[in-house]
PDB file of C-alpha atoms and ligand atoms in Angstrom:
ATOM      1  CA  MET P 180      -0.457  -0.469  -0.050  1.00  0.00           C
ATOM      2  CA  ALA P 181       1.747   3.503  -1.035  1.00  0.00           C
ATOM      3  CA  ARG P 182       2.398   5.180   1.698  1.00  0.00           C
ATOM      4  CA  LYS P 183      -0.194   8.453   1.021  1.00  0.00           C
ATOM      5  CA  ASN P 184       0.850  11.523   2.881  1.00  0.00           C
ATOM      6  CA  ILE P 185       4.505  11.375   0.980  1.00  0.00           C
ATOM      7  CA  LEU P 186       2.936  11.319  -2.696  1.00  0.00           C
ATOM      8  CA  LYS P 187       1.745  14.371  -1.278  1.00  0.00           C
ATOM      9  CA  ALA P 188       5.131  15.778   0.221  1.00  0.00           C
ATOM     10  CA  GLN P 189       7.469  18.740  -1.992  1.00  0.00           C
ATOM     11  CA  ARG P 190       9.406  20.116   0.849  1.00  0.00           C
ATOM     12  CA  ILE P 191      12.354  17.166   2.090  1.00  0.00           C
ATOM     13  CA  VAL P 192      15.427  17.480   3.803  1.00  0.00           C
ATOM     14  CA  VAL P 193      17.543  14.582   3.453  1.00  0.00           C
ATOM     15  CA  LYS P 194      20.587  13.794   5.698  1.00  0.00           C
ATOM     16  CA  ILE P 195      24.061  11.558   5.348  1.00  0.00           C
ATOM     17  CA  GLY P 196      26.299  10.509   8.299  1.00  0.00           C
ATOM     18  CA  THR P 197      29.179   9.628   7.662  1.00  0.00           C
ATOM     19  CA  SER P 198      29.023   5.878   7.446  1.00  0.00           C
ATOM     20  CA  SER P 199      27.373   6.609   3.718  1.00  0.00           C
ATOM     21  CA  LEU P 200      30.438   9.325   2.717  1.00  0.00           C
ATOM     22  CA  MET P 201      33.047   7.440   4.032  1.00  0.00           C
ATOM     23  CA  LEU P 202      34.896   3.845   2.340  1.00  0.00           C
ATOM     24  CA  PRO P 203      36.082   1.415   5.727  1.00  0.00           C
ATOM     25  CA  ASN P 204      39.046   2.193   4.428  1.00  0.00           C
ATOM     26  CA  GLY P 205      39.008   6.540   5.432  1.00  0.00           C
ATOM     27  CA  LYS P 206      38.270   7.457   2.391  1.00  0.00           C
ATOM     28  CA  ILE P 207      35.519   9.139   0.328  1.00  0.00           C
ATOM     29  CA  ASN P 208      32.805   7.271  -1.507  1.00  0.00           C
ATOM     30  CA  LEU P 209      32.587   9.855  -4.095  1.00  0.00           C
ATOM     31  CA  SER P 210      29.797   7.524  -5.688  1.00  0.00           C
ATOM     32  CA  ASN P 211      27.259   8.116  -3.562  1.00  0.00           C
ATOM     33  CA  ILE P 212      28.822  12.044  -3.302  1.00  0.00           C
ATOM     34  CA  ASP P 213      27.279  11.645  -6.644  1.00  0.00           C
ATOM     35  CA  GLU P 214      24.278   9.374  -6.784  1.00  0.00           C
ATOM     36  CA  LEU P 215      23.978  11.958  -3.782  1.00  0.00           C
ATOM     37  CA  ALA P 216      24.152  14.240  -5.877  1.00  0.00           C
ATOM     38  CA  PHE P 217      22.325  13.566  -8.999  1.00  0.00           C
ATOM     39  CA  VAL P 218      19.108  12.016  -7.010  1.00  0.00           C
ATOM     40  CA  LEU P 219      18.508  15.510  -5.976  1.00  0.00           C
ATOM     41  CA  SER P 220      19.004  17.617  -8.531  1.00  0.00           C
ATOM     42  CA  ASP P 221      15.816  16.135  -9.789  1.00  0.00           C
ATOM     43  CA  LEU P 222      13.939  15.846  -8.100  1.00  0.00           C
ATOM     44  CA  ASN P 223      14.628  19.418  -7.756  1.00  0.00           C
ATOM     45  CA  ASN P 224      13.755  19.929 -11.118  1.00  0.00           C
ATOM     46  CA  ASN P 225      10.931  17.881 -10.828  1.00  0.00           C
ATOM     47  CA  GLY P 226       9.349  20.171  -8.172  1.00  0.00           C
ATOM     48  CA  TYR P 227      10.360  19.576  -4.840  1.00  0.00           C
ATOM     49  CA  GLU P 228      12.181  21.839  -2.105  1.00  0.00           C
ATOM     50  CA  VAL P 229      15.224  19.243  -1.321  1.00  0.00           C
ATOM     51  CA  ILE P 230      17.413  20.890   1.573  1.00  0.00           C
ATOM     52  CA  LEU P 231      21.134  18.720   2.058  1.00  0.00           C
ATOM     53  CA  VAL P 232      22.059  17.893   5.745  1.00  0.00           C
ATOM     54  CA  THR P 233      25.735  16.444   5.254  1.00  0.00           C
ATOM     55  CA  SER P 234      28.311  15.366   8.150  1.00  0.00           C
ATOM     56  CA  GLY P 235      31.463  14.175   6.902  1.00  0.00           C
ATOM     57  CA  ALA P 236      32.574  17.263   8.198  1.00  0.00           C
ATOM     58  CA  ILE P 237      35.855  15.357  10.683  1.00  0.00           C
ATOM     59  CA  GLY P 238      36.097  12.182   8.763  1.00  0.00           C
ATOM     60  CA  VAL P 239      36.796  13.839   4.980  1.00  0.00           C
ATOM     61  CA  GLY P 240      39.337  16.455   7.424  1.00  0.00           C
ATOM     62  CA  LEU P 241      40.467  12.579   8.412  1.00  0.00           C
ATOM     63  CA  ASN P 242      41.032  10.934   5.266  1.00  0.00           C
ATOM     64  CA  ILE P 243      42.556  15.216   4.388  1.00  0.00           C
ATOM     65  CA  LEU P 244      45.611  14.981   7.233  1.00  0.00           C
ATOM     66  CA  ASP P 245      45.646  10.878   6.441  1.00  0.00           C
ATOM     67  CA  ARG P 246      44.299  10.510   9.808  1.00  0.00           C
ATOM     68  CA  GLU P 247      42.716   7.500  10.328  1.00  0.00           C
ATOM     69  CA  GLU P 248      41.951   7.443  14.185  1.00  0.00           C
ATOM     70  CA  ARG P 249      39.018  10.470  15.214  1.00  0.00           C
ATOM     71  CA  PRO P 250      40.755  12.002  17.861  1.00  0.00           C
ATOM     72  CA  LYS P 251      39.661  13.233  21.563  1.00  0.00           C
ATOM     73  CA  GLU P 252      41.075  16.476  22.886  1.00  0.00           C
ATOM     74  CA  ILE P 253      38.262  18.874  20.766  1.00  0.00           C
ATOM     75  CA  ALA P 254      40.896  21.876  19.189  1.00  0.00           C
ATOM     76  CA  GLN P 255      42.075  18.971  17.119  1.00  0.00           C
ATOM     77  CA  GLN P 256      38.224  18.073  16.298  1.00  0.00           C
ATOM     78  CA  GLN P 257      37.641  21.164  15.865  1.00  0.00           C
ATOM     79  CA  ALA P 258      40.056  21.571  13.550  1.00  0.00           C
ATOM     80  CA  LEU P 259      39.971  18.429  11.509  1.00  0.00           C
ATOM     81  CA  ALA P 260      35.696  19.806  10.872  1.00  0.00           C
ATOM     82  CA  SER P 261      37.115  23.256   9.974  1.00  0.00           C
ATOM     83  CA  ILE P 262      39.908  21.753   7.778  1.00  0.00           C
ATOM     84  CA  GLY P 263      37.151  18.611   6.487  1.00  0.00           C
ATOM     85  CA  GLN P 264      34.052  20.854   5.848  1.00  0.00           C
ATOM     86  CA  VAL P 265      35.939  23.463   3.117  1.00  0.00           C
ATOM     87  CA  GLU P 266      36.943  19.711   0.808  1.00  0.00           C
ATOM     88  CA  LEU P 267      33.713  18.444   2.137  1.00  0.00           C
ATOM     89  CA  MET P 268      32.189  21.608  -0.393  1.00  0.00           C
ATOM     90  CA  SER P 269      33.536  21.294  -2.809  1.00  0.00           C
ATOM     91  CA  LEU P 270      33.382  18.061  -3.500  1.00  0.00           C
ATOM     92  CA  TYR P 271      29.251  18.919  -3.281  1.00  0.00           C
ATOM     93  CA  THR P 272      29.468  21.256  -5.424  1.00  0.00           C
ATOM     94  CA  GLN P 273      31.905  19.587  -8.192  1.00  0.00           C
ATOM     95  CA  MET P 274      29.276  17.174  -7.945  1.00  0.00           C
ATOM     96  CA  PHE P 275      26.021  19.018  -7.819  1.00  0.00           C
ATOM     97  CA  ARG P 276      28.087  20.949 -10.754  1.00  0.00           C
ATOM     98  CA  ARG P 277      27.977  17.541 -13.235  1.00  0.00           C
ATOM     99  CA  TYR P 278      23.436  17.615 -12.557  1.00  0.00           C
ATOM    100  CA  SER P 279      23.104  21.804 -13.339  1.00  0.00           C
ATOM    101  CA  GLN P 280      22.095  22.116  -9.727  1.00  0.00           C
ATOM    102  CA  LYS P 281      23.114  25.160  -7.401  1.00  0.00           C
ATOM    103  CA  VAL P 282      24.002  24.267  -3.881  1.00  0.00           C
ATOM    104  CA  SER P 283      24.895  26.490  -1.174  1.00  0.00           C
ATOM    105  CA  GLN P 284      26.531  26.406   2.381  1.00  0.00           C
ATOM    106  CA  LEU P 285      25.080  27.173   6.013  1.00  0.00           C
ATOM    107  CA  LEU P 286      27.029  25.802   8.919  1.00  0.00           C
ATOM    108  CA  LEU P 287      24.233  25.933  11.957  1.00  0.00           C
ATOM    109  CA  THR P 288      24.753  26.264  15.716  1.00  0.00           C
ATOM    110  CA  ARG P 289      22.355  25.374  19.024  1.00  0.00           C
ATOM    111  CA  ASP P 290      21.438  29.389  18.719  1.00  0.00           C
ATOM    112  CA  VAL P 291      18.567  28.825  15.812  1.00  0.00           C
ATOM    113  CA  THR P 292      16.834  26.878  18.393  1.00  0.00           C
ATOM    114  CA  ASP P 293      17.333  28.175  21.282  1.00  0.00           C
ATOM    115  CA  PHE P 294      17.280  32.469  20.209  1.00  0.00           C
ATOM    116  CA  PRO P 295      13.795  33.135  19.045  1.00  0.00           C
ATOM    117  CA  LEU P 296      16.213  35.762  16.151  1.00  0.00           C
ATOM    118  CA  SER P 297      18.390  33.382  15.374  1.00  0.00           C
ATOM    119  CA  SER P 298      15.556  30.785  14.370  1.00  0.00           C
ATOM    120  CA  ASP P 299      14.093  33.917  12.418  1.00  0.00           C
ATOM    121  CA  ASN P 300      17.272  34.880  10.520  1.00  0.00           C
ATOM    122  CA  ALA P 301      17.462  31.090   9.596  1.00  0.00           C
ATOM    123  CA  LYS P 302      14.187  30.357   8.573  1.00  0.00           C
ATOM    124  CA  ASN P 303      13.973  33.585   5.945  1.00  0.00           C
ATOM    125  CA  ALA P 304      18.075  32.219   5.356  1.00  0.00           C
ATOM    126  CA  LEU P 305      16.724  28.939   3.436  1.00  0.00           C
ATOM    127  CA  ASN P 306      13.115  30.194   2.693  1.00  0.00           C
ATOM    128  CA  ALA P 307      14.619  32.940   0.380  1.00  0.00           C
ATOM    129  CA  LEU P 308      17.663  30.070  -1.182  1.00  0.00           C
ATOM    130  CA  LEU P 309      14.672  27.735  -1.751  1.00  0.00           C
ATOM    131  CA  SER P 310      12.173  29.501  -3.459  1.00  0.00           C
ATOM    132  CA  LEU P 311      15.787  31.271  -5.489  1.00  0.00           C
ATOM    133  CA  GLY P 312      15.641  26.761  -7.173  1.00  0.00           C
ATOM    134  CA  ILE P 313      18.694  26.064  -4.871  1.00  0.00           C
ATOM    135  CA  ILE P 314      19.438  23.292  -2.494  1.00  0.00           C
ATOM    136  CA  PRO P 315      20.548  24.141   0.991  1.00  0.00           C
ATOM    137  CA  ILE P 316      23.811  22.449   2.113  1.00  0.00           C
ATOM    138  CA  ILE P 317      23.395  22.797   5.836  1.00  0.00           C
ATOM    139  CA  ASN P 318      25.747  20.799   9.019  1.00  0.00           C
ATOM    140  CA  GLU P 319      26.826  21.525  12.027  1.00  0.00           C
ATOM    141  CA  ASN P 320      28.629  24.758  13.133  1.00  0.00           C
ATOM    142  CA  ASP P 321      31.964  22.064  14.691  1.00  0.00           C
ATOM    143  CA  ALA P 322      34.936  23.852  14.452  1.00  0.00           C
ATOM    144  CA  ILE P 323      32.651  27.168  16.729  1.00  0.00           C
ATOM    145  CA  ALA P 324      29.934  24.971  18.822  1.00  0.00           C
ATOM    146  CA  VAL P 325      31.880  24.295  21.794  1.00  0.00           C
ATOM    147  CA  ASP P 326      29.324  23.926  24.932  1.00  0.00           C
ATOM    148  CA  GLU P 327      29.662  26.313  27.649  1.00  0.00           C
ATOM    149  CA  MET P 328      28.448  26.845  31.018  1.00  0.00           C
ATOM    150  CA  ASP P 329      25.213  28.941  29.940  1.00  0.00           C
ATOM    151  CA  HIS P 330      25.918  28.869  26.643  1.00  0.00           C
ATOM    152  CA  GLN P 331      24.784  25.634  24.649  1.00  0.00           C
ATOM    153  CA  THR P 332      25.493  25.466  20.891  1.00  0.00           C
ATOM    154  CA  LYS P 333      25.592  21.913  20.332  1.00  0.00           C
ATOM    155  CA  PHE P 334      22.922  20.366  19.098  1.00  0.00           C
ATOM    156  CA  GLY P 335      24.588  17.118  19.499  1.00  0.00           C
ATOM    157  CA  ASP P 336      24.494  14.792  16.971  1.00  0.00           C
ATOM    158  CA  ASN P 337      22.979  15.638  13.249  1.00  0.00           C
ATOM    159  CA  ASP P 338      20.145  12.892  13.449  1.00  0.00           C
ATOM    160  CA  LYS P 339      18.968  15.919  15.823  1.00  0.00           C
ATOM    161  CA  LEU P 340      19.923  18.953  13.970  1.00  0.00           C
ATOM    162  CA  SER P 341      18.368  17.398  10.430  1.00  0.00           C
ATOM    163  CA  ALA P 342      14.953  16.721  12.390  1.00  0.00           C
ATOM    164  CA  ILE P 343      15.501  20.916  14.713  1.00  0.00           C
ATOM    165  CA  VAL P 344      15.517  21.708  10.549  1.00  0.00           C
ATOM    166  CA  SER P 345      13.185  19.885   9.414  1.00  0.00           C
ATOM    167  CA  LYS P 346      10.733  21.913  12.056  1.00  0.00           C
ATOM    168  CA  LEU P 347      12.138  25.374  11.082  1.00  0.00           C
ATOM    169  CA  VAL P 348      11.543  25.121   7.633  1.00  0.00           C
ATOM    170  CA  GLY P 349       8.459  22.728   8.242  1.00  0.00           C
ATOM    171  CA  ALA P 350       9.527  20.205   6.297  1.00  0.00           C
ATOM    172  CA  ASP P 351       6.271  17.080   4.883  1.00  0.00           C
ATOM    173  CA  LEU P 352       9.004  14.703   5.062  1.00  0.00           C
ATOM    174  CA  LEU P 353      12.566  13.883   6.646  1.00  0.00           C
ATOM    175  CA  ILE P 354      14.919  10.880   5.217  1.00  0.00           C
ATOM    176  CA  MET P 355      17.351   9.941   6.663  1.00  0.00           C
ATOM    177  CA  LEU P 356      20.124   7.749   5.129  1.00  0.00           C
ATOM    178  CA  SER P 357      22.180   5.528   7.374  1.00  0.00           C
ATOM    179  CA  ASP P 358      24.376   2.653   7.743  1.00  0.00           C
ATOM    180  CA  ILE P 359      21.098   0.199   7.761  1.00  0.00           C
ATOM    181  CA  ASP P 360      17.815  -0.680   6.674  1.00  0.00           C
ATOM    182  CA  GLY P 361      15.667   1.189   8.741  1.00  0.00           C
ATOM    183  CA  LEU P 362      14.852   0.214  12.573  1.00  0.00           C
ATOM    184  CA  PHE P 363      14.706  -3.670  12.719  1.00  0.00           C
ATOM    185  CA  ASP P 364      13.378  -5.528  16.540  1.00  0.00           C
ATOM    186  CA  LYS P 365      16.760  -6.213  17.311  1.00  0.00           C
ATOM    187  CA  ASN P 366      20.118  -4.598  15.970  1.00  0.00           C
ATOM    188  CA  PRO P 367      20.451  -7.260  12.864  1.00  0.00           C
ATOM    189  CA  ASN P 368      24.594  -6.732  12.793  1.00  0.00           C
ATOM    190  CA  ILE P 369      23.948  -8.623  15.605  1.00  0.00           C
ATOM    191  CA  TYR P 370      20.903 -10.820  15.146  1.00  0.00           C
ATOM    192  CA  ASP P 371      20.255 -12.708  12.323  1.00  0.00           C
ATOM    193  CA  ASP P 372      16.313 -12.987  12.684  1.00  0.00           C
ATOM    194  CA  ALA P 373      15.336  -9.522  13.145  1.00  0.00           C
ATOM    195  CA  LYS P 374      13.132  -7.728  11.580  1.00  0.00           C
ATOM    196  CA  ILE P 375      13.010  -4.707  10.109  1.00  0.00           C
ATOM    197  CA  PHE P 376       9.272  -2.201  10.930  1.00  0.00           C
ATOM    198  CA  LYS P 377       7.089  -1.055   8.871  1.00  0.00           C
ATOM    199  CA  GLU P 378       5.941   1.422   9.921  1.00  0.00           C
ATOM    200  CA  VAL P 379       6.577   3.126  14.016  1.00  0.00           C
ATOM    201  CA  HIS P 380       3.846   5.658  14.657  1.00  0.00           C
ATOM    202  CA  GLU P 381       4.743   6.347  18.996  1.00  0.00           C
ATOM    203  CA  ILE P 382       8.369   6.222  19.804  1.00  0.00           C
ATOM    204  CA  THR P 383       7.252   3.611  23.193  1.00  0.00           C
ATOM    205  CA  ASP P 384       9.789   2.133  25.887  1.00  0.00           C
ATOM    206  CA  GLU P 385      10.347  -0.689  24.307  1.00  0.00           C
ATOM    207  CA  LEU P 386      11.352   0.732  20.648  1.00  0.00           C
ATOM    208  CA  GLN P 387      14.402   3.047  23.092  1.00  0.00           C
ATOM    209  CA  ARG P 388      15.007  -0.342  25.363  1.00  0.00           C
ATOM    210  CA  ILE P 389      15.337  -2.495  21.111  1.00  0.00           C
ATOM    211  CA  ALA P 390      16.734   0.558  19.542  1.00  0.00           C
ATOM    212  CA  GLY P 391      19.696   0.927  22.937  1.00  0.00           C
ATOM    213  CA  GLY P 392      21.143  -3.170  22.741  1.00  0.00           C
ATOM    214  CA  ALA P 393      24.409  -3.243  21.987  1.00  0.00           C
ATOM    215  CA  GLY P 394      26.132  -3.237  18.910  1.00  0.00           C
ATOM    216  CA  SER P 395      24.415   1.361  18.790  1.00  0.00           C
ATOM    217  CA  ARG P 396      26.501   3.818  19.138  1.00  0.00           C
ATOM    218  CA  PHE P 397      26.226   5.608  22.759  1.00  0.00           C
ATOM    219  CA  GLY P 398      25.526   9.319  23.240  1.00  0.00           C
ATOM    220  CA  THR P 399      26.030  10.659  19.389  1.00  0.00           C
ATOM    221  CA  GLY P 400      24.894   9.131  16.391  1.00  0.00           C
ATOM    222  CA  GLY P 401      23.370   5.086  16.956  1.00  0.00           C
ATOM    223  CA  MET P 402      19.870   3.494  16.735  1.00  0.00           C
ATOM    224  CA  THR P 403      19.121   5.382  19.983  1.00  0.00           C
ATOM    225  CA  SER P 404      19.105   9.538  18.115  1.00  0.00           C
ATOM    226  CA  LYS P 405      17.077   8.722  15.107  1.00  0.00           C
ATOM    227  CA  LEU P 406      14.535   7.925  17.708  1.00  0.00           C
ATOM    228  CA  ALA P 407      15.277  10.990  19.421  1.00  0.00           C
ATOM    229  CA  ALA P 408      15.142  12.236  16.341  1.00  0.00           C
ATOM    230  CA  ALA P 409      12.539  10.528  14.877  1.00  0.00           C
ATOM    231  CA  GLN P 410      10.636  11.896  18.476  1.00  0.00           C
ATOM    232  CA  ILE P 411      11.088  15.608  17.131  1.00  0.00           C
ATOM    233  CA  LEU P 412       8.933  15.018  13.909  1.00  0.00           C
ATOM    234  CA  PHE P 413       5.976  13.585  15.289  1.00  0.00           C
ATOM    235  CA  GLU P 414       6.214  16.373  17.940  1.00  0.00           C
ATOM    236  CA  ASN P 415       5.518  18.747  15.814  1.00  0.00           C
ATOM    237  CA  ASN P 416       3.368  15.616  13.412  1.00  0.00           C
ATOM    238  CA  GLN P 417       5.750  15.440  10.771  1.00  0.00           C
ATOM    239  CA  GLU P 418       7.270  12.259   9.335  1.00  0.00           C
ATOM    240  CA  MET P 419      10.319  10.263   8.573  1.00  0.00           C
ATOM    241  CA  VAL P 420      11.564   7.868   6.012  1.00  0.00           C
ATOM    242  CA  LEU P 421      14.642   6.199   7.779  1.00  0.00           C
ATOM    243  CA  THR P 422      16.204   3.719   5.519  1.00  0.00           C
ATOM    244  CA  ASN P 423      20.030   2.669   4.292  1.00  0.00           C
ATOM    245  CA  GLY P 424      22.270   5.244   2.358  1.00  0.00           C
ATOM    246  CA  LYS P 425      23.946   2.598  -0.069  1.00  0.00           C
ATOM    247  CA  ARG P 426      21.219   2.799  -2.417  1.00  0.00           C
ATOM    248  CA  ILE P 427      20.758   6.021  -2.668  1.00  0.00           C
ATOM    249  CA  ARG P 428      18.302   6.049  -5.856  1.00  0.00           C
ATOM    250  CA  GLU P 429      15.421   4.484  -3.211  1.00  0.00           C
ATOM    251  CA  ILE P 430      15.609   7.802  -2.380  1.00  0.00           C
ATOM    252  CA  GLN P 431      12.432   7.942  -5.912  1.00  0.00           C
ATOM    253  CA  LYS P 432      11.139   5.681  -4.790  1.00  0.00           C
ATOM    254  CA  ILE P 433      10.188   6.218  -0.933  1.00  0.00           C
ATOM    255  CA  VAL P 434       9.515   9.553  -3.004  1.00  0.00           C
ATOM    256  CA  ASN P 435       6.791   8.043  -5.045  1.00  0.00           C
ATOM    257  CA  GLY P 436       5.298   6.070  -1.684  1.00  0.00           C
ATOM    258  CA  ASP P 437       7.205   2.586  -2.333  1.00  0.00           C
ATOM    259  CA  GLU P 438       7.194   0.236   1.280  1.00  0.00           C
ATOM    260  CA  ILE P 439      10.105   1.121   2.104  1.00  0.00           C
ATOM    261  CA  GLY P 440      12.841   1.413   5.022  1.00  0.00           C
ATOM    262  CA  THR P 441      10.909   2.140   8.215  1.00  0.00           C
ATOM    263  CA  TYR P 442       7.904   4.854   7.974  1.00  0.00           C
ATOM    264  CA  PHE P 443       7.177   7.047  10.814  1.00  0.00           C
ATOM    265  CA  HIS P 444       4.480   8.555  11.349  1.00  0.00           C
ATOM    266  CA  LYS P 445       0.971   9.280  13.103  1.00  0.00           C
ATOM    267  CA  ASN P 446      -1.516   8.382  10.597  1.00  0.00           C
ATOM    268  CA  ILE P 447      -2.988  11.349   9.969  1.00  0.00           C
ATOM    269  CA  GLU P 448      -4.116  11.782   6.951  1.00  0.00           C
ATOM    270  CA  LYS P 449      -3.008  15.067   5.249  1.00  0.00           C
ATOM    271  CA  GLU P 450      -6.206  17.066   3.186  1.00  0.00           C
ATOM    272  CA  GLY P 451      -5.601  17.908  -0.722  1.00  0.00           C
TER     273      GLY P 451
HETATM  274  N1  ADP K 529      16.880  -1.907  16.892  1.00  0.00           N
HETATM  275  C1  ADP K 529      17.468  -1.748  15.749  1.00  0.00           C
HETATM  276  N2  ADP K 529      17.198  -2.011  14.875  1.00  0.00           N
HETATM  277  C2  ADP K 529      18.313  -1.322  14.065  1.00  0.00           C
HETATM  278  N3  ADP K 529      19.919  -0.962  13.896  1.00  0.00           N
HETATM  279  C3  ADP K 529      20.398  -1.648  15.411  1.00  0.00           C
HETATM  280  C4  ADP K 529      19.161  -1.357  16.058  1.00  0.00           C
HETATM  281  N4  ADP K 529      19.820  -0.850  17.044  1.00  0.00           N
HETATM  282  C5  ADP K 529      20.445  -0.718  17.023  1.00  0.00           C
HETATM  283  N5  ADP K 529      21.576  -0.715  15.830  1.00  0.00           N
HETATM  284  C6  ADP K 529      22.438  -0.084  15.475  1.00  0.00           C
HETATM  285  O1  ADP K 529      22.426   1.470  14.760  1.00  0.00           O
HETATM  286  C7  ADP K 529      23.264   1.277  13.434  1.00  0.00           C
HETATM  287  C8  ADP K 529      23.105   2.359  13.032  1.00  0.00           C
HETATM  288  O2  ADP K 529      23.137   3.743  13.072  1.00  0.00           O
HETATM  289  P1  ADP K 529      24.739   4.892  13.562  1.00  0.00           P
HETATM  290  O3  ADP K 529      25.837   4.126  13.915  1.00  0.00           O
HETATM  291  O4  ADP K 529      24.288   5.744  13.798  1.00  0.00           O
HETATM  292  O5  ADP K 529      24.858   4.495  11.785  1.00  0.00           O
HETATM  293  P2  ADP K 529      24.929   6.078  10.506  1.00  0.00           P
HETATM  294  O6  ADP K 529      26.301   7.079  11.443  1.00  0.00           O
HETATM  295  O7  ADP K 529      25.448   5.118   9.707  1.00  0.00           O
HETATM  296  O8  ADP K 529      23.443   6.224  10.426  1.00  0.00           O
HETATM  297  C9  ADP K 529      22.996   0.059  13.503  1.00  0.00           C
HETATM  298  O9  ADP K 529      24.487   0.254  12.163  1.00  0.00           O
HETATM  299  C10 ADP K 529      23.153  -1.242  14.519  1.00  0.00           C
HETATM  300  O10 ADP K 529      24.569  -1.884  14.239  1.00  0.00           O
HETATM  301  N1  VHF K 530      29.392  17.644  12.573  1.00  0.00           N
HETATM  302  C1  VHF K 530      29.949  16.437  12.528  1.00  0.00           C
HETATM  303  C2  VHF K 530      28.589  14.476  12.484  1.00  0.00           C
HETATM  304  C3  VHF K 530      28.580  15.002  13.575  1.00  0.00           C
HETATM  305  C4  VHF K 530      27.286  13.140  13.540  1.00  0.00           C
HETATM  306  O1  VHF K 530      26.309  13.375  13.834  1.00  0.00           O
HETATM  307  O2  VHF K 530      28.214  13.367  12.214  1.00  0.00           O
HETATM  308  P1  VHF K 530      26.781  11.061  12.144  1.00  0.00           P
HETATM  309  O3  VHF K 530      26.459  10.408  13.401  1.00  0.00           O
HETATM  310  O4  VHF K 530      28.638  10.572  10.432  1.00  0.00           O
HETATM  311  O5  VHF K 530      25.370  11.905  10.999  1.00  0.00           O
HETATM  312  C5  VHF K 530      30.542  16.248  11.176  1.00  0.00           C
HETATM  313  O6  VHF K 530      30.744  17.391  10.077  1.00  0.00           O
HETATM  314  O7  VHF K 530      31.219  15.697  10.850  1.00  0.00           O
END
């Protein structure tokens, strides 16, 4: 059965994580970035408004400096993100240009949620960019977002950032690309008989327990942060599809309502 609400979606946020942008050997996954640029440009040509939330600054920074280990020291992480972000955007600009698609960059801090004026400014900028037919590319401003005592500037992770961006622009759909096909009843990397949830209507304690199981990264990332993002969306009557970043072309099927990945929605039919 087609996912009816998705067929009405016009404004779509896509979030891609480091695992879909980098290869296991630490090099850049050029074919995935190219495919993403193609698919998002194609959506834009077909009249969708598209926003990309991307991770990868630190991963690309590590690649540039020929390092394998993510440093523990915060200043080193900030430096890596600053180095990697430029290269990441350069790659996106080149790949999107192949498809005649213009892009822009926004680096956000939590100020856009905590200060109404900052929130309005970010919203206005994004709306202006979308009306110009541009695909805004967003990441956290990792080089300067470091929490101080009474001034929290970090989102924590880009799953949460993508939900906040979706709320900011009133997106009809968030498509979250992960390294897994969706949310399962147990971690499929550990259990062969794990079954995927096609739909989720509520973030229950039971789901939190399932998502926090072994194999998931605690703190940032992991399935727990995807459920936290879904919770933000539910609070705003918004929707999300969690799917695998290895098959980026499936985004086109997702917007056509195909049953791919896990569909997080509250079961509310939209008018029109
Ligand atoms: N119930 C579950 N269903 C799916 N994945 C789970 C579950 N529990 C834990 N995980 C883990 O969460 C991982 C996906 O989250 P994450 O590591 O943040 O990937 P990414 O950064 O690519 O989005 C999976 O690879 C899997 O190991
Ligand atoms: N903002 C950071 C990534 C933060 C993050 O949440 O990463 P991921 O779990 O790969 O989506 C970066 O660009 O390296």
